[in-house]
Amino acid sequence: MTAEQAAPSGEARSGPTAPPTTAPASPGAQHQQAAGAGRVSVEQHRREVEALLGPALADRRVEHVALVDALDRVLASDLLAPVDLPAFRSSQMDGYAVRSADVARASDGSPAVLPVVAEIPAGPGTPAVLAPGTVARIMTGAVVPEGSDAVVPVEDTDAVRFGAHASGAPRGSVGTDVGVLAPRGPGDFVRDVGTDVRGGDLVLAAGTRIGPQHLAAAASCGVPVLAVRARVRVAVVSTGTEVVEPGEAAATGQVYDANLPGLAAAARRAGADVVLTGRTGDDPDELAALLARAAEAADLVLTSGGVSQGAYEVVKDTLGDRVTFRSVAMQPGGPQGFGTHRGTPILTFPGNPVSAQVSFAVFARPVLERAAGLPDRDGETRTVTAAIDSPPATQQMLRGRTTPGGAVEVVGGAGSHLVATMAAADVLIEVPAGVARVEEGESVRVVRL
């Protein structure tokens, strides 16, 4: 067990620091906690966050969006086929439309030789009725004429230069004969009406996260617009005079801001629409102005930094008794806050990038995904490839990587500043409070990243 693993869960921007704080008695508590008291459990904080966010984010309204804008949205209601598919009998192959009775005895040694009386390309229009004892050259997807009940693929004929048009009259073209070398039965290589879906059948179920295949199915039914659940509007605010925009020059003592892009991306992946992002220093007035805009624009505000026990905790200084600040028995990600600001729910996360990402995955993502109608994919258990020592006073959320065999291994250390190891991980390995050691081969709960 490393020193970082054993550290208390209160974290300033630069790493683990001061004593924990006391939890409020209820999710609606609107006071700042006094320092020096005990930490609350992860489960208690999760329940209270969900009690705050659940009603605010439930019952999402329905939006109607064009297919081109519907990718990754969640379908709000069942999509029923408005028409039969296929809507007409069509050919599965390039070949010849025939009466199956006319080719019933056809073979390689004794072909059925029949005149080609028409050519039917794919496209609009109703072809003429096919007379007995004749065939029509037909293309894939073209309407099969009345009088025909089968299609003979070109490979089963003696036709040459099938792709050529009638000029030059190659064998198998209109006005010439073609030899059919194999028998075909009724319905062979014919797509009949409604064999894909009947009008009124379910095509896509409510709650489907729309992928390319779903868009193709809707488009095939002639549906131009889909009813989807409105996304939760999220604002992301990053704080601290020490953070600068990636690409700018960073002075000694400054770090590049990983939280603004990281939390915004996490919210989008959870099905939310990020409507505002902003960064402030440690000036409470500057932050207050940004939070006012965020609360007006969004259904949920997320902040990073300024929530620990240091002297320059701008989020605490700005929000005062409107948000409950506490220490949660989780490492990384101990300092947390939740409440409302100008009527809009707000969650305040620590400033360390790993702590912010872990906090989002544990406390915010499950609620956002439920609001978006996405399935809950957390709670899976995996076995560990090596023993894990853990300080029993806190729940550890260790970065982990899935091995080829499906087990998990710890990636890097537990320090909340180790961003590169977060990038190498695909899950968080949960070691509950009260557990000092997980033995090799034992099962642990994992949270996907």
Coordinates of C-alpha atoms in Angstrom, one line a residue:
M1 CA 0.0 0.0 0.0
T2 CA 1.4 3.4 -1.0
A3 CA 1.4 6.6 1.0
E4 CA -1.0 8.1 -1.5
Q5 CA -3.4 5.2 -1.1
A6 CA -3.4 5.8 2.7
A7 CA -4.0 9.6 2.4
P8 CA -7.2 11.2 3.6
S9 CA -9.8 11.9 1.0
G10 CA -9.9 15.7 1.4
E11 CA -8.2 17.1 -1.7
A12 CA -7.0 20.5 -2.6
R13 CA -6.2 21.2 -6.3
S14 CA -2.6 20.0 -5.8
G15 CA -3.5 16.7 -4.1
P16 CA -4.7 15.2 -0.8
T17 CA -4.8 17.6 2.1
A18 CA -6.8 18.5 5.1
P19 CA -9.2 17.0 7.5
P20 CA -12.7 15.8 6.3
T21 CA -15.9 17.7 6.9
T22 CA -19.3 16.8 8.4
A23 CA -22.3 15.6 6.3
P24 CA -25.8 17.2 6.5
A25 CA -28.7 15.2 7.7
S26 CA -30.8 15.4 4.5
P27 CA -30.3 15.9 0.8
G28 CA -32.1 19.3 1.0
A29 CA -29.7 20.7 3.6
Q30 CA -28.6 24.1 2.5
H31 CA -25.6 24.8 4.7
Q32 CA -21.9 24.6 4.5
Q33 CA -20.4 22.0 6.7
A34 CA -18.0 22.7 9.5
A35 CA -14.5 21.2 9.1
G36 CA -13.2 18.5 11.3
A37 CA -16.1 16.1 11.5
G38 CA -16.6 12.7 9.9
R39 CA -17.0 11.8 6.2
V40 CA -20.1 10.4 4.7
S41 CA -20.2 7.2 2.7
V42 CA -20.2 7.1 -1.1
E43 CA -23.6 5.4 -1.0
Q44 CA -25.1 8.1 1.1
H45 CA -23.7 10.9 -1.1
R46 CA -24.9 9.1 -4.2
R47 CA -28.4 8.7 -2.8
E48 CA -28.6 12.4 -1.8
V49 CA -27.3 13.5 -5.2
E50 CA -29.9 11.3 -6.9
A51 CA -32.7 12.7 -4.7
L52 CA -31.7 16.2 -5.8
L53 CA -31.2 15.4 -9.5
G54 CA -33.8 12.7 -10.1
P55 CA -37.0 14.9 -10.0
A56 CA -35.2 17.8 -11.7
L57 CA -34.1 15.7 -14.7
A58 CA -37.0 13.2 -14.9
D59 CA -39.8 13.2 -17.6
R60 CA -37.7 14.6 -20.4
R61 CA -39.7 16.4 -23.1
V62 CA -39.9 14.9 -26.6
E63 CA -38.2 16.5 -29.5
H64 CA -38.7 15.7 -33.2
V65 CA -35.4 15.7 -35.1
A66 CA -34.5 14.9 -38.7
L67 CA -32.7 11.6 -39.4
V68 CA -29.4 13.4 -40.1
D69 CA -29.5 14.8 -36.5
A70 CA -30.8 11.7 -34.7
L71 CA -27.5 9.7 -34.4
D72 CA -26.9 8.6 -30.7
R73 CA -30.2 10.2 -29.6
V74 CA -32.7 8.0 -27.6
L75 CA -36.0 7.1 -29.2
A76 CA -38.9 8.5 -27.2
S77 CA -41.7 6.2 -28.6
D78 CA -42.0 3.1 -30.6
L79 CA -41.5 3.5 -34.3
L80 CA -44.1 1.5 -36.3
A81 CA -43.7 0.8 -40.0
P82 CA -46.0 3.1 -41.9
V83 CA -45.9 0.8 -45.0
D84 CA -45.1 -2.8 -46.0
L85 CA -41.5 -3.4 -46.9
P86 CA -40.8 -4.3 -49.6
A87 CA -43.8 -2.3 -50.9
F88 CA -43.7 -4.2 -54.3
R89 CA -42.4 -7.5 -55.6
S90 CA -38.8 -7.0 -56.6
S91 CA -35.9 -9.0 -58.0
Q92 CA -33.1 -10.1 -55.7
M93 CA -30.7 -10.7 -58.6
D94 CA -29.7 -9.5 -62.0
G95 CA -31.2 -12.1 -64.3
Y96 CA -34.5 -13.1 -66.0
A97 CA -38.1 -12.9 -64.7
V98 CA -39.8 -16.2 -65.7
R99 CA -42.8 -18.3 -65.1
S100 CA -41.4 -21.2 -63.0
A101 CA -43.5 -23.7 -65.0
D102 CA -41.6 -22.7 -68.1
V103 CA -38.2 -23.7 -66.7
A104 CA -39.2 -26.6 -64.5
R105 CA -37.2 -29.1 -66.6
A106 CA -34.2 -26.8 -67.5
S107 CA -30.7 -28.2 -67.1
D108 CA -27.2 -27.7 -68.3
G109 CA -27.6 -30.4 -70.9
S110 CA -31.1 -29.4 -71.9
P111 CA -31.7 -25.7 -71.4
A112 CA -35.1 -24.1 -71.6
V113 CA -34.6 -21.6 -74.5
L114 CA -37.0 -18.7 -74.3
P115 CA -37.4 -15.3 -76.1
V116 CA -36.4 -12.2 -74.2
V117 CA -39.3 -9.8 -74.7
A118 CA -38.6 -6.9 -72.2
E119 CA -35.9 -5.3 -70.1
I120 CA -36.8 -4.1 -66.6
P121 CA -34.4 -1.7 -64.9
A122 CA -34.7 -0.7 -61.3
G123 CA -36.8 2.5 -61.0
P124 CA -40.4 3.8 -61.1
G125 CA -43.1 2.3 -63.3
T126 CA -45.1 -0.9 -63.7
P127 CA -43.8 -3.4 -66.3
A128 CA -46.1 -5.1 -68.8
V129 CA -47.5 -8.5 -67.9
L130 CA -45.2 -11.3 -68.9
A131 CA -46.7 -13.7 -71.3
P132 CA -46.2 -17.5 -70.9
G133 CA -43.2 -18.9 -72.7
T134 CA -41.3 -15.6 -72.5
V135 CA -38.8 -14.0 -70.1
A136 CA -37.8 -10.4 -69.2
R137 CA -34.3 -9.3 -68.5
I138 CA -34.5 -7.8 -65.0
M139 CA -32.1 -5.9 -62.7
T140 CA -31.7 -6.2 -59.0
G141 CA -34.4 -4.2 -57.2
A142 CA -36.6 -3.9 -60.2
V143 CA -40.3 -4.6 -60.2
V144 CA -41.1 -8.2 -61.0
P145 CA -43.8 -8.2 -63.7
E146 CA -47.2 -9.9 -63.3
G147 CA -47.2 -13.3 -64.9
S148 CA -43.8 -14.0 -63.5
D149 CA -43.2 -15.9 -60.3
A150 CA -39.5 -16.4 -60.2
V151 CA -36.2 -14.9 -61.2
V152 CA -33.3 -16.9 -62.8
P153 CA -29.9 -15.4 -61.9
V154 CA -27.8 -14.6 -64.9
E155 CA -25.2 -17.1 -63.7
D156 CA -27.8 -19.9 -64.4
T157 CA -28.3 -18.9 -68.1
D158 CA -26.2 -18.9 -71.2
A159 CA -26.4 -15.1 -71.6
V160 CA -23.3 -13.2 -72.5
R161 CA -22.5 -9.5 -71.9
F162 CA -25.5 -9.3 -69.5
G163 CA -24.6 -5.7 -68.6
A164 CA -24.8 -4.5 -72.2
H165 CA -27.9 -2.8 -73.5
A166 CA -29.9 -4.1 -76.4
S167 CA -27.9 -2.4 -79.1
G168 CA -25.8 -5.0 -80.9
A169 CA -28.2 -7.6 -79.6
P170 CA -25.9 -9.9 -77.5
R171 CA -27.4 -13.2 -76.6
G172 CA -29.8 -12.6 -73.7
S173 CA -30.8 -9.2 -74.8
V174 CA -34.3 -8.0 -75.8
G175 CA -35.3 -9.6 -79.2
T176 CA -33.0 -12.6 -78.8
D177 CA -33.3 -15.9 -77.0
V178 CA -31.7 -17.0 -73.7
G179 CA -31.1 -20.5 -72.5
V180 CA -32.0 -21.2 -68.8
L181 CA -29.7 -23.9 -67.4
A182 CA -31.4 -24.6 -64.1
P183 CA -35.0 -24.9 -62.8
R184 CA -36.5 -22.4 -60.5
G185 CA -39.6 -22.7 -58.2
P186 CA -42.2 -20.1 -57.4
G187 CA -40.8 -17.3 -55.3
D188 CA -37.1 -18.0 -56.1
F189 CA -35.1 -14.8 -56.0
V190 CA -38.2 -12.7 -55.6
R191 CA -38.6 -10.3 -52.7
D192 CA -42.3 -10.4 -51.9
V193 CA -44.4 -7.6 -50.5
G194 CA -44.0 -7.3 -46.7
T195 CA -41.4 -10.0 -46.3
D196 CA -39.2 -7.5 -44.4
V197 CA -41.9 -5.8 -42.3
R198 CA -45.6 -5.3 -42.5
G199 CA -47.3 -1.9 -42.0
G200 CA -47.9 -1.4 -38.3
D201 CA -45.1 -3.8 -37.2
L202 CA -42.5 -2.6 -34.6
V203 CA -39.4 -1.3 -36.3
L204 CA -37.6 0.4 -33.4
A205 CA -38.6 0.2 -29.7
A206 CA -38.7 3.3 -27.4
G207 CA -35.5 3.6 -25.5
T208 CA -33.3 2.6 -28.5
R209 CA -30.1 4.5 -28.7
I210 CA -30.1 5.3 -32.3
G211 CA -27.2 4.0 -34.4
P212 CA -26.6 4.0 -38.2
Q213 CA -28.5 0.8 -38.6
H214 CA -31.6 2.3 -36.9
L215 CA -31.4 5.3 -39.1
A216 CA -31.2 3.1 -42.2
A217 CA -34.3 1.2 -41.0
A218 CA -36.3 4.3 -40.4
A219 CA -35.3 5.8 -43.8
S220 CA -36.2 2.5 -45.5
C221 CA -39.7 3.0 -44.1
G222 CA -39.9 6.5 -45.5
V223 CA -39.7 8.1 -42.0
P224 CA -37.9 11.5 -42.2
V225 CA -38.2 12.5 -38.6
L226 CA -37.8 10.7 -35.3
A227 CA -39.3 11.5 -31.8
V228 CA -36.4 11.5 -29.3
R229 CA -35.9 12.3 -25.7
A230 CA -34.7 15.9 -25.1
R231 CA -31.2 15.9 -23.8
V232 CA -30.4 17.3 -20.4
R233 CA -28.7 20.6 -20.8
V234 CA -25.4 20.7 -18.9
A235 CA -23.1 23.6 -18.1
V236 CA -19.5 22.9 -17.2
V237 CA -17.4 25.5 -15.2
S238 CA -13.7 25.1 -14.4
T239 CA -12.1 27.3 -11.7
G240 CA -8.7 28.3 -10.5
T241 CA -6.1 30.9 -11.4
E242 CA -3.6 28.0 -11.9
V243 CA -5.4 26.5 -14.9
V244 CA -4.9 27.7 -18.4
E245 CA -6.3 26.7 -21.8
P246 CA -4.4 23.9 -23.6
G247 CA -2.3 25.6 -26.3
E248 CA -1.6 28.7 -24.2
A249 CA 1.8 29.3 -22.5
A250 CA 1.7 27.9 -19.0
A251 CA 3.8 29.8 -16.4
T252 CA 5.5 28.1 -13.5
G253 CA 2.7 27.1 -11.1
Q254 CA 0.1 26.8 -13.8
V255 CA -1.3 23.6 -15.3
Y256 CA -3.4 22.9 -18.4
D257 CA -7.1 22.6 -17.8
A258 CA -8.1 19.0 -18.3
N259 CA -11.5 19.4 -16.5
L260 CA -13.3 21.6 -18.9
P261 CA -12.9 19.3 -22.0
G262 CA -12.9 16.1 -19.9
L263 CA -16.2 16.8 -18.0
A264 CA -17.9 18.3 -21.1
A265 CA -17.0 15.1 -23.1
A266 CA -18.2 12.9 -20.2
A267 CA -21.5 14.7 -20.1
R268 CA -22.0 14.4 -23.8
R269 CA -21.2 10.7 -23.7
A270 CA -23.8 10.3 -20.9
G271 CA -26.4 11.6 -23.3
A272 CA -26.4 15.3 -22.3
D273 CA -26.2 18.4 -24.4
V274 CA -23.4 20.7 -23.2
V275 CA -24.8 24.2 -23.6
L276 CA -22.2 26.3 -21.9
T277 CA -18.6 25.9 -20.8
G278 CA -16.5 28.5 -19.0
R279 CA -13.3 29.0 -17.0
T280 CA -12.7 31.5 -14.2
G281 CA -9.9 32.3 -11.7
D282 CA -10.3 32.7 -8.0
D283 CA -12.5 35.8 -8.1
P284 CA -15.9 35.1 -6.5
D285 CA -17.6 37.9 -8.5
E286 CA -16.3 36.6 -11.8
L287 CA -17.4 33.1 -10.9
A288 CA -20.8 34.4 -9.7
A289 CA -21.5 36.0 -13.0
L290 CA -20.5 32.9 -14.9
L291 CA -22.7 30.7 -12.6
A292 CA -25.6 33.0 -13.2
R293 CA -25.4 32.4 -16.9
A294 CA -24.9 28.7 -16.5
A295 CA -27.9 28.3 -14.2
E296 CA -30.1 30.2 -16.7
A297 CA -28.9 28.1 -19.7
A298 CA -28.7 24.6 -18.2
D299 CA -30.7 21.9 -16.3
L300 CA -27.5 21.0 -14.4
V301 CA -24.3 22.8 -13.6
L302 CA -21.0 21.0 -13.0
T303 CA -18.0 22.8 -11.5
S304 CA -14.5 21.7 -10.8
G305 CA -12.1 23.0 -8.2
G306 CA -12.5 25.3 -5.3
V307 CA -14.3 22.8 -2.9
S308 CA -11.5 21.6 -0.5
Q309 CA -10.1 23.1 2.7
G310 CA -7.6 25.6 1.3
A311 CA -7.5 29.4 1.6
Y312 CA -8.7 30.1 -2.0
E313 CA -11.7 27.9 -2.5
V314 CA -13.6 30.1 -4.9
V315 CA -16.6 27.8 -5.4
K316 CA -17.2 27.5 -1.6
D317 CA -16.7 31.3 -1.2
T318 CA -19.1 32.0 -4.0
L319 CA -21.9 29.6 -3.3
G320 CA -21.8 29.8 0.5
D321 CA -24.8 28.2 2.2
R322 CA -26.6 27.5 -1.1
V323 CA -24.7 24.3 -1.6
T324 CA -23.8 21.5 0.8
F325 CA -20.1 20.9 0.9
R326 CA -18.8 17.7 2.5
S327 CA -16.1 15.1 2.5
V328 CA -17.0 11.7 1.1
A329 CA -15.1 8.6 2.1
M330 CA -13.8 8.0 -1.4
Q331 CA -10.4 8.3 -2.8
P332 CA -9.8 10.0 -5.2
G333 CA -12.7 12.5 -5.2
G334 CA -13.3 13.1 -1.5
P335 CA -14.4 16.8 -1.5
Q336 CA -17.9 17.1 -3.0
G337 CA -20.7 19.6 -3.0
F338 CA -24.4 19.6 -4.2
G339 CA -27.4 21.9 -4.1
T340 CA -29.2 24.4 -6.2
H341 CA -28.1 27.8 -7.6
R342 CA -30.8 30.1 -8.9
G343 CA -33.1 27.1 -9.0
T344 CA -30.8 24.9 -11.0
P345 CA -29.1 21.8 -9.6
I346 CA -25.4 22.1 -9.2
L347 CA -22.7 19.5 -8.4
T348 CA -19.2 20.7 -7.4
F349 CA -16.3 18.4 -8.0
P350 CA -12.6 18.5 -6.9
G351 CA -10.1 20.2 -9.2
N352 CA -7.7 17.3 -9.7
P353 CA -8.5 15.9 -13.1
V354 CA -8.7 12.2 -12.0
S355 CA -10.9 13.2 -9.0
A356 CA -13.2 15.2 -11.3
Q357 CA -13.5 12.3 -13.8
V358 CA -14.1 9.7 -11.0
S359 CA -16.7 12.0 -9.3
F360 CA -18.6 12.4 -12.5
A361 CA -18.6 8.6 -13.2
V362 CA -19.7 7.7 -9.7
F363 CA -22.2 10.5 -8.9
A364 CA -23.4 12.3 -12.1
R365 CA -23.3 9.9 -15.0
P366 CA -25.8 7.3 -13.6
V367 CA -28.4 10.1 -13.2
L368 CA -27.7 11.6 -16.6
E369 CA -27.9 8.3 -18.4
R370 CA -31.2 7.5 -16.8
A371 CA -32.6 10.8 -17.8
A372 CA -31.4 10.2 -21.4
G373 CA -33.0 6.7 -21.4
L374 CA -29.7 4.9 -21.7
P375 CA -29.2 1.5 -20.1
D376 CA -27.3 1.1 -16.8
R377 CA -24.0 -0.7 -17.7
D378 CA -22.3 -0.3 -14.3
G379 CA -22.1 -2.9 -11.5
E380 CA -20.3 -5.6 -13.4
T381 CA -17.9 -7.7 -11.5
R382 CA -14.4 -8.9 -12.6
T383 CA -11.6 -10.8 -11.0
V384 CA -8.3 -9.1 -10.2
T385 CA -5.0 -10.3 -11.6
A386 CA -3.0 -9.3 -8.5
A387 CA -3.7 -8.6 -4.8
I388 CA -4.8 -5.0 -3.9
D389 CA -4.0 -3.4 -0.6
S390 CA -6.5 -0.6 0.4
P391 CA -6.9 1.8 3.3
P392 CA -10.2 0.6 4.9
A393 CA -11.3 4.0 6.0
T394 CA -12.2 5.0 2.4
Q395 CA -13.7 3.5 -0.7
Q396 CA -10.9 3.3 -3.3
M397 CA -11.7 3.9 -7.0
L398 CA -8.6 2.6 -8.6
R399 CA -7.8 2.9 -12.3
G400 CA -8.0 -0.5 -14.0
R401 CA -7.4 -2.1 -17.3
T402 CA -9.3 -5.1 -18.7
T403 CA -6.9 -7.9 -19.6
P404 CA -7.4 -10.2 -22.7
G405 CA -9.0 -12.9 -20.4
G406 CA -11.6 -10.4 -19.0
A407 CA -10.0 -9.9 -15.6
V408 CA -8.8 -6.5 -14.5
E409 CA -5.4 -5.1 -13.4
V410 CA -4.6 -1.9 -11.6
V411 CA -3.0 0.8 -13.8
G412 CA -0.5 3.1 -12.1
G413 CA -0.9 4.6 -8.6
A414 CA -3.8 6.0 -6.7
G415 CA -2.8 9.7 -6.8
S416 CA -5.5 12.0 -8.1
H417 CA -3.0 13.9 -10.3
L418 CA -1.9 10.9 -12.4
V419 CA -3.8 11.7 -15.5
A420 CA -1.8 9.5 -17.9
T421 CA -2.8 6.4 -16.0
M422 CA -6.4 7.5 -16.3
A423 CA -5.9 7.5 -20.0
A424 CA -4.6 3.9 -19.9
A425 CA -7.6 2.7 -17.9
D426 CA -11.0 1.5 -19.2
V427 CA -12.6 0.8 -15.8
L428 CA -12.5 2.0 -12.2
I429 CA -11.9 -0.8 -9.7
E430 CA -14.0 -0.3 -6.6
V431 CA -12.6 -1.4 -3.3
P432 CA -15.3 -0.7 -0.7
A433 CA -14.6 1.0 2.6
G434 CA -13.8 -1.5 5.3
V435 CA -11.8 -3.7 2.9
A436 CA -8.1 -3.7 3.6
R437 CA -7.1 -6.2 1.0
V438 CA -8.4 -7.9 -2.1
E439 CA -6.7 -11.1 -3.0
E440 CA -5.6 -12.2 -6.4
G441 CA -8.5 -13.9 -8.2
E442 CA -11.2 -12.3 -6.1
S443 CA -14.1 -10.4 -7.7
V444 CA -14.5 -6.7 -7.5
R445 CA -17.1 -4.3 -8.9
V446 CA -16.0 -2.1 -11.8
V447 CA -17.3 1.2 -13.1
R448 CA -16.7 1.6 -16.9
L449 CA -14.9 4.7 -18.2

